[in-house]
Structure formats: C-alpha cells, structure tokens
mmCIF file with all atom_site columns, C-alpha atoms in Angstrom:
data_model
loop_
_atom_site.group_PDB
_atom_site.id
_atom_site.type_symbol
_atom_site.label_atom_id
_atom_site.label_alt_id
_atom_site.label_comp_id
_atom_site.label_asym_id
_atom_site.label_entity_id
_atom_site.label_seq_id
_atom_site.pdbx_PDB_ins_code
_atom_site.Cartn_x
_atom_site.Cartn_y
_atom_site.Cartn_z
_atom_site.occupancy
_atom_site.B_iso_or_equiv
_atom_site.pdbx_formal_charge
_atom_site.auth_seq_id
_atom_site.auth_comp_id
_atom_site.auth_asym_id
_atom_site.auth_atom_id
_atom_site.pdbx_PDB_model_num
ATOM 1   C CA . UNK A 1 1   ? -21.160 94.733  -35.672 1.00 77.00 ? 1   UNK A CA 1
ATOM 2   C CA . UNK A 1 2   ? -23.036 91.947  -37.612 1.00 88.00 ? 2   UNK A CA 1
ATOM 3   C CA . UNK A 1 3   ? -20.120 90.773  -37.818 1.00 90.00 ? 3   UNK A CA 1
ATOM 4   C CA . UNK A 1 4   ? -18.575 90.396  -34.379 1.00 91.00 ? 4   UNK A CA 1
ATOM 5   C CA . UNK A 1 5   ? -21.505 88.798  -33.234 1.00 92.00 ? 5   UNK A CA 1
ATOM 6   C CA . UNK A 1 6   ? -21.629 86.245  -35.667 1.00 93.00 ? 6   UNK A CA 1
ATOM 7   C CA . UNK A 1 7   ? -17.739 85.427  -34.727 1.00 93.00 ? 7   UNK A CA 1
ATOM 8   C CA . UNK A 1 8   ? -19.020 86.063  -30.769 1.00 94.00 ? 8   UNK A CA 1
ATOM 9   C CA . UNK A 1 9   ? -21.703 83.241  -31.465 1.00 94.00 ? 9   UNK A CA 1
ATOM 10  C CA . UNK A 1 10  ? -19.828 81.084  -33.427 1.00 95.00 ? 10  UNK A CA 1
ATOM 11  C CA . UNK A 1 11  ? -17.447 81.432  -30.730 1.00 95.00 ? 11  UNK A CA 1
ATOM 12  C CA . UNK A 1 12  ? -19.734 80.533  -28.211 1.00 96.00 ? 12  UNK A CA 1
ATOM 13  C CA . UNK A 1 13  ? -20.974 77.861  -30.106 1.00 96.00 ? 13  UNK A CA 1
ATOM 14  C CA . UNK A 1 14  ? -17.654 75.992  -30.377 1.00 96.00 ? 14  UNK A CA 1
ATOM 15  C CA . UNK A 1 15  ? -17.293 76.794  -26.666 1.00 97.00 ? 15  UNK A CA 1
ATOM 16  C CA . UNK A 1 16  ? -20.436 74.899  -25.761 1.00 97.00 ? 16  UNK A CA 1
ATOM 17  C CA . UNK A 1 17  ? -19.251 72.082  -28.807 1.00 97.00 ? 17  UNK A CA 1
ATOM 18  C CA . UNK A 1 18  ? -16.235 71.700  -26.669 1.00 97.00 ? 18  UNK A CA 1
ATOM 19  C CA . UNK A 1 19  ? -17.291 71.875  -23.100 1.00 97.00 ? 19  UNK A CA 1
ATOM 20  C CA . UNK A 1 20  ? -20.070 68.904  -24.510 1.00 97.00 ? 20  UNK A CA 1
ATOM 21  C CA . UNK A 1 21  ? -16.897 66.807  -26.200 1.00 97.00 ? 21  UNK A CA 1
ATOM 22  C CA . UNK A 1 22  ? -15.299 67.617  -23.091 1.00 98.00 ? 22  UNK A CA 1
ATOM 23  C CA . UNK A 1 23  ? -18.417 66.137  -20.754 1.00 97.00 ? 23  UNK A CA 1
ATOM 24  C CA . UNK A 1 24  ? -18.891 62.942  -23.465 1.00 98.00 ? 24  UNK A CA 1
ATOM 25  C CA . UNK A 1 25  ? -14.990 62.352  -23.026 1.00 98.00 ? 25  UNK A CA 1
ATOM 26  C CA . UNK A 1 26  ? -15.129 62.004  -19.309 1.00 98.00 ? 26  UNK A CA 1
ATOM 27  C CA . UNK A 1 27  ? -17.747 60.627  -19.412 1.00 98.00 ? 27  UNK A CA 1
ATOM 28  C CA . UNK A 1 28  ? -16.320 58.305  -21.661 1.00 98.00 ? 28  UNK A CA 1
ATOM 29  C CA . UNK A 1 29  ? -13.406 57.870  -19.603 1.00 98.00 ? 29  UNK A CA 1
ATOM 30  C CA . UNK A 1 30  ? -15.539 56.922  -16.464 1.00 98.00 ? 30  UNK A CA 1
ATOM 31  C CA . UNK A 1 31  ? -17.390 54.382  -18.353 1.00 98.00 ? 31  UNK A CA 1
ATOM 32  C CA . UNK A 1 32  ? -14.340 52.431  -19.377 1.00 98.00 ? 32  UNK A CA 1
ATOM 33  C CA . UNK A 1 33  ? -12.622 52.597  -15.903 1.00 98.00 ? 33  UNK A CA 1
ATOM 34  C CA . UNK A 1 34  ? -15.983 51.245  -14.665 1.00 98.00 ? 34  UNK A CA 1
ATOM 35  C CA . UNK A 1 35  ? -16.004 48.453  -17.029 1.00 98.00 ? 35  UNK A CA 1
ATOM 36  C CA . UNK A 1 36  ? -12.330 47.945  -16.595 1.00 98.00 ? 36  UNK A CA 1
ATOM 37  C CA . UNK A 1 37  ? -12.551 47.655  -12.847 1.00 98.00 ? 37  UNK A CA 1
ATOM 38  C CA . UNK A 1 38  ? -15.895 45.091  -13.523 1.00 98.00 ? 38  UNK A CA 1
ATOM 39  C CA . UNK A 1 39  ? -14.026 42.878  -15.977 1.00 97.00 ? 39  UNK A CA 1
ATOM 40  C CA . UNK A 1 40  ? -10.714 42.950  -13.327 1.00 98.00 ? 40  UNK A CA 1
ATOM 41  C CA . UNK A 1 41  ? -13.113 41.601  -10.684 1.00 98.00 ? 41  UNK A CA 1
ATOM 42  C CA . UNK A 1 42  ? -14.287 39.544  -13.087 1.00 97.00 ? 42  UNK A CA 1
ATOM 43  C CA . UNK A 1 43  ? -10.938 38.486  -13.607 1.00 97.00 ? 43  UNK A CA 1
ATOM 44  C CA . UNK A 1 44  ? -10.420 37.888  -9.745  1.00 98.00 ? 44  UNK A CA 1
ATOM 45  C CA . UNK A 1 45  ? -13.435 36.018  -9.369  1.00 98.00 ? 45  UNK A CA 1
ATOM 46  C CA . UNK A 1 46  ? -12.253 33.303  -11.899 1.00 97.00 ? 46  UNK A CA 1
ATOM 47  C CA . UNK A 1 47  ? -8.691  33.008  -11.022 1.00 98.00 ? 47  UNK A CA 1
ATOM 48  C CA . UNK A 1 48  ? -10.269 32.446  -6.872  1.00 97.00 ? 48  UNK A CA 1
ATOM 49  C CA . UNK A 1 49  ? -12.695 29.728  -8.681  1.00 97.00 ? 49  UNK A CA 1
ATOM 50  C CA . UNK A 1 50  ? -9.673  28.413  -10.462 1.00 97.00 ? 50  UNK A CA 1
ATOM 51  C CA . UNK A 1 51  ? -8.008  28.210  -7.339  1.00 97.00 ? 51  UNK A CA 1
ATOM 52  C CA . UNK A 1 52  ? -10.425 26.226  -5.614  1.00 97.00 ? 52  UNK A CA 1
ATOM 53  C CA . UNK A 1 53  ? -11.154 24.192  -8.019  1.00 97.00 ? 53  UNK A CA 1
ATOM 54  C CA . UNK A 1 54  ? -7.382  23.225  -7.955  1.00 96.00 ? 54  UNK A CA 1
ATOM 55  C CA . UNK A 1 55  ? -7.624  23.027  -4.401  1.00 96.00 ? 55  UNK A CA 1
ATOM 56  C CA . UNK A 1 56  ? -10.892 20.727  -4.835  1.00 96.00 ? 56  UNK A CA 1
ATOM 57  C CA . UNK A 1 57  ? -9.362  18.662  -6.756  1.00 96.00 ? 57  UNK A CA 1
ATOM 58  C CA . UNK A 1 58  ? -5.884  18.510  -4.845  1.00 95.00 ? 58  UNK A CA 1
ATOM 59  C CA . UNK A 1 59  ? -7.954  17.260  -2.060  1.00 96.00 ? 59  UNK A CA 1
ATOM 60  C CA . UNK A 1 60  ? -9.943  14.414  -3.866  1.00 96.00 ? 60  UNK A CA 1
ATOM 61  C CA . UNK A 1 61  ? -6.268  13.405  -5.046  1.00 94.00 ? 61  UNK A CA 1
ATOM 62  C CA . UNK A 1 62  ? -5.345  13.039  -1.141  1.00 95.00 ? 62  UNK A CA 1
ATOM 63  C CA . UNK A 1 63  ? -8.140  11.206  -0.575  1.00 95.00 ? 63  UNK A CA 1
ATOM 64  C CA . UNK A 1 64  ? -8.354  8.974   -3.294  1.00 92.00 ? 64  UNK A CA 1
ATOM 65  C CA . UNK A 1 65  ? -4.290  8.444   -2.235  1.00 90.00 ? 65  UNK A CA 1
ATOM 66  C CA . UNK A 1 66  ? -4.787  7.894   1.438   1.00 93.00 ? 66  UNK A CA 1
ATOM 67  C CA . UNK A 1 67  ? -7.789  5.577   1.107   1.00 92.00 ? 67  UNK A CA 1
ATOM 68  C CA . UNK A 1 68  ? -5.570  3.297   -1.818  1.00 84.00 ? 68  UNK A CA 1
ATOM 69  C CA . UNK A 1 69  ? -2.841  3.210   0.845   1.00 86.00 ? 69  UNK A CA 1
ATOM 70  C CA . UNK A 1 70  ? -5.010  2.239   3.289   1.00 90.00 ? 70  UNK A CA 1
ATOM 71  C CA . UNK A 1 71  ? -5.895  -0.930  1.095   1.00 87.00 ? 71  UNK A CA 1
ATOM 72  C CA . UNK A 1 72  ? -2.617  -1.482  0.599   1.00 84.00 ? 72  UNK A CA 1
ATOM 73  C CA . UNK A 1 73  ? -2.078  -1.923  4.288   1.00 87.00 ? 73  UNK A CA 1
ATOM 74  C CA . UNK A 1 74  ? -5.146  -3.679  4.958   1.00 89.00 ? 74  UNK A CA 1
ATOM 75  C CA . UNK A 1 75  ? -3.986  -6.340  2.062   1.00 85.00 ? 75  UNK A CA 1
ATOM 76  C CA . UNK A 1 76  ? -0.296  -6.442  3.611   1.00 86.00 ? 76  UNK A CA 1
ATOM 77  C CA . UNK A 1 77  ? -1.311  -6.866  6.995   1.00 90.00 ? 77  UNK A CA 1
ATOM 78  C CA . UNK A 1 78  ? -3.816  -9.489  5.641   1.00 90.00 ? 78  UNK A CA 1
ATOM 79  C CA . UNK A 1 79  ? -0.775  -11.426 4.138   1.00 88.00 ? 79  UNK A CA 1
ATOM 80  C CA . UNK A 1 80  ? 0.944   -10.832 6.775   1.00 91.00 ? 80  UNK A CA 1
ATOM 81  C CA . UNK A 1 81  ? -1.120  -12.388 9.105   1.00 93.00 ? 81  UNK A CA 1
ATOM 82  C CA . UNK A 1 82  ? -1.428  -15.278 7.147   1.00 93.00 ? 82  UNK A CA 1
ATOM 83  C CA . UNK A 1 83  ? 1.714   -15.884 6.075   1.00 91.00 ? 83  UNK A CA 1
ATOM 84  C CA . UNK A 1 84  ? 2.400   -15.891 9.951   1.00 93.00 ? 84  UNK A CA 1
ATOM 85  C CA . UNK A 1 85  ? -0.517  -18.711 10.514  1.00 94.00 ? 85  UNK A CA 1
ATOM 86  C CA . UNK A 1 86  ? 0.935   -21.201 7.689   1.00 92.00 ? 86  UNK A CA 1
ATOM 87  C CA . UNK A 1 87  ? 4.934   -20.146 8.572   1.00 92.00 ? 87  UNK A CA 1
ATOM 88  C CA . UNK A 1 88  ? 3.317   -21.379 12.211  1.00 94.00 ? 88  UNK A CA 1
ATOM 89  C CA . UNK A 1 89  ? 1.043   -24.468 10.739  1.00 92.00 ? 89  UNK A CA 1
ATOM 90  C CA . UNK A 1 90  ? 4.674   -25.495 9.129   1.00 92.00 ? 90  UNK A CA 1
ATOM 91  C CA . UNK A 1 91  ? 6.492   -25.077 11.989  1.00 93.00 ? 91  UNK A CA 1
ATOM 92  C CA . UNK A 1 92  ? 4.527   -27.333 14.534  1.00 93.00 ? 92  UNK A CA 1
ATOM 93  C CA . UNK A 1 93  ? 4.219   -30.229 11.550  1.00 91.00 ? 93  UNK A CA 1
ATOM 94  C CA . UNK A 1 94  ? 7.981   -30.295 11.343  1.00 92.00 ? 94  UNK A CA 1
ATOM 95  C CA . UNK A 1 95  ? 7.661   -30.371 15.046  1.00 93.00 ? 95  UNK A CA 1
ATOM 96  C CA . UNK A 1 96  ? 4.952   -33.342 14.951  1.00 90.00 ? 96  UNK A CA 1
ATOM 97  C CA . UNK A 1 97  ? 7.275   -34.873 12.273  1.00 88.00 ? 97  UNK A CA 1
ATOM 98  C CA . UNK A 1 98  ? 10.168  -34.804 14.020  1.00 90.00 ? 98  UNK A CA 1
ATOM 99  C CA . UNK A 1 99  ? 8.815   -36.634 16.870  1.00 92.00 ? 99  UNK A CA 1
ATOM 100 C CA . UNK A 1 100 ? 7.107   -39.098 14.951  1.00 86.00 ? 100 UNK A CA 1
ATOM 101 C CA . UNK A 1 101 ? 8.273   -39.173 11.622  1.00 89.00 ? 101 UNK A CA 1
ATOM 102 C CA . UNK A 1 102 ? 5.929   -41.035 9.172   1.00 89.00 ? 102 UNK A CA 1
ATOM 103 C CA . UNK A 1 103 ? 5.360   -40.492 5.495   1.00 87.00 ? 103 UNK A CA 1
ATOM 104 C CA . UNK A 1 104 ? 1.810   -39.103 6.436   1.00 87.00 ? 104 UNK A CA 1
ATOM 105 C CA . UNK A 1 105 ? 3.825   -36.536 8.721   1.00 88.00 ? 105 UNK A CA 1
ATOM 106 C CA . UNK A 1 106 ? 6.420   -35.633 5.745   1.00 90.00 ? 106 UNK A CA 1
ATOM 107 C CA . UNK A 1 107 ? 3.133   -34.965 3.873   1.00 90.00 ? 107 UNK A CA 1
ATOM 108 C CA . UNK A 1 108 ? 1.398   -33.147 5.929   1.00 86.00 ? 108 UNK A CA 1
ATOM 109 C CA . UNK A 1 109 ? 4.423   -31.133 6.293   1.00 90.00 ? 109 UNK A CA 1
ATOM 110 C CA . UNK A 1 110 ? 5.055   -30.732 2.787   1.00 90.00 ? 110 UNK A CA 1
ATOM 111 C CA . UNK A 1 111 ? 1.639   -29.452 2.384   1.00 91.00 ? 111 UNK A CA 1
ATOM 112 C CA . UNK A 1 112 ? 2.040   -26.423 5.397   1.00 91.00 ? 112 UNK A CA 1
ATOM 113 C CA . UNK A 1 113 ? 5.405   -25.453 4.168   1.00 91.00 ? 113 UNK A CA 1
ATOM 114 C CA . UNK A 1 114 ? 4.026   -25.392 0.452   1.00 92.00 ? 114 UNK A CA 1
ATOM 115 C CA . UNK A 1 115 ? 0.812   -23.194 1.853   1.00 93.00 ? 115 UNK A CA 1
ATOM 116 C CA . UNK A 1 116 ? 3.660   -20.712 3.965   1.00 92.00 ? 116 UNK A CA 1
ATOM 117 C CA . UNK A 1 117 ? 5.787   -20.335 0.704   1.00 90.00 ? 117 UNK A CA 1
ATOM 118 C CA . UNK A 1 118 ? 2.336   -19.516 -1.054  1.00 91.00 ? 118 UNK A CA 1
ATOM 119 C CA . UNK A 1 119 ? 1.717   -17.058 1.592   1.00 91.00 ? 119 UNK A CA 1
ATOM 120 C CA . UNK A 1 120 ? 5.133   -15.519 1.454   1.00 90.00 ? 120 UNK A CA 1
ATOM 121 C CA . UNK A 1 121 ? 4.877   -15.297 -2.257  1.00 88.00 ? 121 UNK A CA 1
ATOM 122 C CA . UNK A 1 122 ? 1.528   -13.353 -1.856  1.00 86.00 ? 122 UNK A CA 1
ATOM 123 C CA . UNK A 1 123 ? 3.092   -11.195 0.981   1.00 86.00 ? 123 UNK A CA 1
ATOM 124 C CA . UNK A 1 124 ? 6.320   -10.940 -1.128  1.00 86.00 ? 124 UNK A CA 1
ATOM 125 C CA . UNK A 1 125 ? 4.113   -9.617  -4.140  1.00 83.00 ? 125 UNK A CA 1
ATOM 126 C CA . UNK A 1 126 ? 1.686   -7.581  -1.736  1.00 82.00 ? 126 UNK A CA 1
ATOM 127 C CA . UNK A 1 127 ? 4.254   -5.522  -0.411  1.00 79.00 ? 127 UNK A CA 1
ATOM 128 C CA . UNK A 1 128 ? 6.471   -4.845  -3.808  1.00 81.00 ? 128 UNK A CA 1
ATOM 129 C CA . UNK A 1 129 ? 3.349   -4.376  -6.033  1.00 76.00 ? 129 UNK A CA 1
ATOM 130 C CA . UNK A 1 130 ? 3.337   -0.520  -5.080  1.00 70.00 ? 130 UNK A CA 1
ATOM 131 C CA . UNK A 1 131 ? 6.966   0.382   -6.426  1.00 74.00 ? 131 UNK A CA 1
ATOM 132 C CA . UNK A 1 132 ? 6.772   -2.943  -9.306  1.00 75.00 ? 132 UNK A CA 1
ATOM 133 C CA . UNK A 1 133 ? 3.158   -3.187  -10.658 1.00 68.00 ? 133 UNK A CA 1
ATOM 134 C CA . UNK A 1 134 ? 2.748   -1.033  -13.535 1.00 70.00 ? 134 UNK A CA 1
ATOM 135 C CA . UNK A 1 135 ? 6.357   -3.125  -14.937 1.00 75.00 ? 135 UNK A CA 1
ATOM 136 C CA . UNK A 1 136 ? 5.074   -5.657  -17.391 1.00 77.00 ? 136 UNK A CA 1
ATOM 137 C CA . UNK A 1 137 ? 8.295   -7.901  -16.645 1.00 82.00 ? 137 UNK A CA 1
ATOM 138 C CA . UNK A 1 138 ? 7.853   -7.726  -12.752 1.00 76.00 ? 138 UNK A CA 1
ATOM 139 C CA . UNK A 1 139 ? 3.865   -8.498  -13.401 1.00 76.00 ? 139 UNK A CA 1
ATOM 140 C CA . UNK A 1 140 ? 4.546   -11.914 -15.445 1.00 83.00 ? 140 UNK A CA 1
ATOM 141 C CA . UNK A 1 141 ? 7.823   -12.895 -12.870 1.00 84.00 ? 141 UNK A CA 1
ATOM 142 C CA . UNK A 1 142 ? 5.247   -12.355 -9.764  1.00 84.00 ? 142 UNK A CA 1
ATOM 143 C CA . UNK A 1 143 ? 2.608   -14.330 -11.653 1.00 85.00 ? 143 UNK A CA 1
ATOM 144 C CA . UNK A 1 144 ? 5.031   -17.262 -12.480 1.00 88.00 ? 144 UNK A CA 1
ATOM 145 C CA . UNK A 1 145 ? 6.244   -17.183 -9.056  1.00 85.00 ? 145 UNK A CA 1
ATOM 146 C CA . UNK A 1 146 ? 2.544   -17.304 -7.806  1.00 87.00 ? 146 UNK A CA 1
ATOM 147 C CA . UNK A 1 147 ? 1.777   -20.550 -9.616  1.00 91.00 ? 147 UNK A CA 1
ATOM 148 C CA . UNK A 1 148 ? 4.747   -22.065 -9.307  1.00 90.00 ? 148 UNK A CA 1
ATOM 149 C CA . UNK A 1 149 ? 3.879   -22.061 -5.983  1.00 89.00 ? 149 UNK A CA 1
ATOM 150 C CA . UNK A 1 150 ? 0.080   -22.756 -6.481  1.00 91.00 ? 150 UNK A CA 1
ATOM 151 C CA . UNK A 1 151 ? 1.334   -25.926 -8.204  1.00 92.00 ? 151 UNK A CA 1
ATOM 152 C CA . UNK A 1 152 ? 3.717   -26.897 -5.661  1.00 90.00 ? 152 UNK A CA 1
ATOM 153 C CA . UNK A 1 153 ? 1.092   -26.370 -3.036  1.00 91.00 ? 153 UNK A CA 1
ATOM 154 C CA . UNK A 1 154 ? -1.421  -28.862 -5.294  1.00 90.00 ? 154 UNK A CA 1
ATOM 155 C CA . UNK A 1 155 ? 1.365   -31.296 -5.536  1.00 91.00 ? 155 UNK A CA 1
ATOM 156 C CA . UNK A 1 156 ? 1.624   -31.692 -2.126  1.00 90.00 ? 156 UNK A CA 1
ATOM 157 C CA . UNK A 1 157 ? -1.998  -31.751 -1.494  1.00 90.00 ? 157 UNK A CA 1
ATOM 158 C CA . UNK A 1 158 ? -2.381  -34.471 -3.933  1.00 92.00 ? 158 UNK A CA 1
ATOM 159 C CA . UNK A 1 159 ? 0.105   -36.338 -2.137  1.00 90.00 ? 159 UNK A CA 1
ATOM 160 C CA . UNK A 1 160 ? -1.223  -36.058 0.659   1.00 86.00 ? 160 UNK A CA 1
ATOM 161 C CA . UNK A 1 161 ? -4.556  -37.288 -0.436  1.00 88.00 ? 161 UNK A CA 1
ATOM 162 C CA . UNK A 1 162 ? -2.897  -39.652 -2.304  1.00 88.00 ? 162 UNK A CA 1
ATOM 163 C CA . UNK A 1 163 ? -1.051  -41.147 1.007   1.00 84.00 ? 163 UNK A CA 1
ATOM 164 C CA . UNK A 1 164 ? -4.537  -40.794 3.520   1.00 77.00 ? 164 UNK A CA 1
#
C-alpha cells in the first residue's frame, strides 16, 4: 500500500512537473511570438523610414535638377538676348556702312560683328555645355573658340581706337 502511494505521488508529481513544463513552454512560445511580431514591426518601421528617406532624397534630387535647369535657361535666354542685340548692333553698322562707307564705318562694323560672333560663341557654348561640359576635349575647343573670339573682338576695338 506504501507502495502504491509512493508510485500514486510520484505520479502526481510528474503530472504537476509536466503540466508546469507544459505552462513555461507556452508560455515560452507566447513570449517569442510577441517579440517576433515587435521586431517585424520593427522591421516595418525601418523599411517605411527607408522609404522616405529615399523618397526625401528623390525629391531634393528634383529640385536641385529643376532649379540647375532653370539656370541653364536663364543663362541661354541671357545669351540669347544678347547675341540678338550685337547680331542687331552689326546689322544696322553694315547698314550705316553701306550708305556711307568710310574706314571709321568698316571699323565700327568690324567691332559689332566681332562682339555678335562673341555672343554667338557664348550662346553656342551656353546651349551645348549641358550634353559637352564634363568632356575635357569639348571644354579646351569651347575655350579656344571663346578667345579666339575675345581677341578678334580686341583687335577690332583697337582698330577702332586706333582710327578715332
């Protein structure tokens, strides 16, 4: 009788051992799937920061695009506009020459159609720096170009001077 109640306690014992590993397990089990679901939230919370960051920055890029093109125009239209002035400054000294012609007038001449082929040089340059100005080769051709027309536009104001 001893007996059986020693193997009826024991029994009861490992019962209670197992119903408690039982409780710790699931237990257990609801403590990870609580952390699991914290560090996936976690995880969505970066990857949406990630996002707009990205986005952020996406927009800056736009920006910092749209107001460089924005120069660009301003500095074509700029050239433009004065390449139209000298183109016009030449036109009415050929006219002036041609009605008169003098040496002065041939001068004076020289000198606006030197400052319009400046002007179209710096509108030329203006315009094709976008696609052409990180090329090294197309740099040093637009810079000869620009003073070979700088110098031709001295010339003629030296001339000029020279003449008066």
């Amino acid at each position: 009788l001893e007996e059986e109640e020693e193997r009826e306690r024991i029994t009861k014992q490992q019962e209670v051992i197992e119903r408690e590993r039982e409780r710790l397990q699931e237990e257990e089990r609801k403590r990870l799937a609580r952390q699991q679901k914290k560090a996936q939230k976690a995880q969505r919370e970066r990857e949406r920061l990630q996002e707009e960051e990205k986005d952020r920055i996406a927009r800056e890029q736009r920006k910092v695009q749209q107001e460089w093109e924005d120069k660009e125009n301003s500095v074509m239209a700029a050239c433009q506009k004065i390449y139209s002035t000298q183109l016009h400054r030449a036109q009415l000294a050929f006219q002036k020459l041609s009605q008169n012609p003098s040496r002065e007038g041939v001068l004076r001449y020289a000198l606006e159609d030197s400052k319009a082929e400046l002007a179209l040089v710096e509108l030329e340059v203006a315009r094709d720096v976008k696609t052409h100005g990180q090329e090294p080769t197309w740099r040093e051709a637009q810079t000869q170009r620009l003073m070979a027309a700088q110098e031709k536009l001295r010339r003629a104001q030296q001339s000029l001077e020279e003449s008066l």
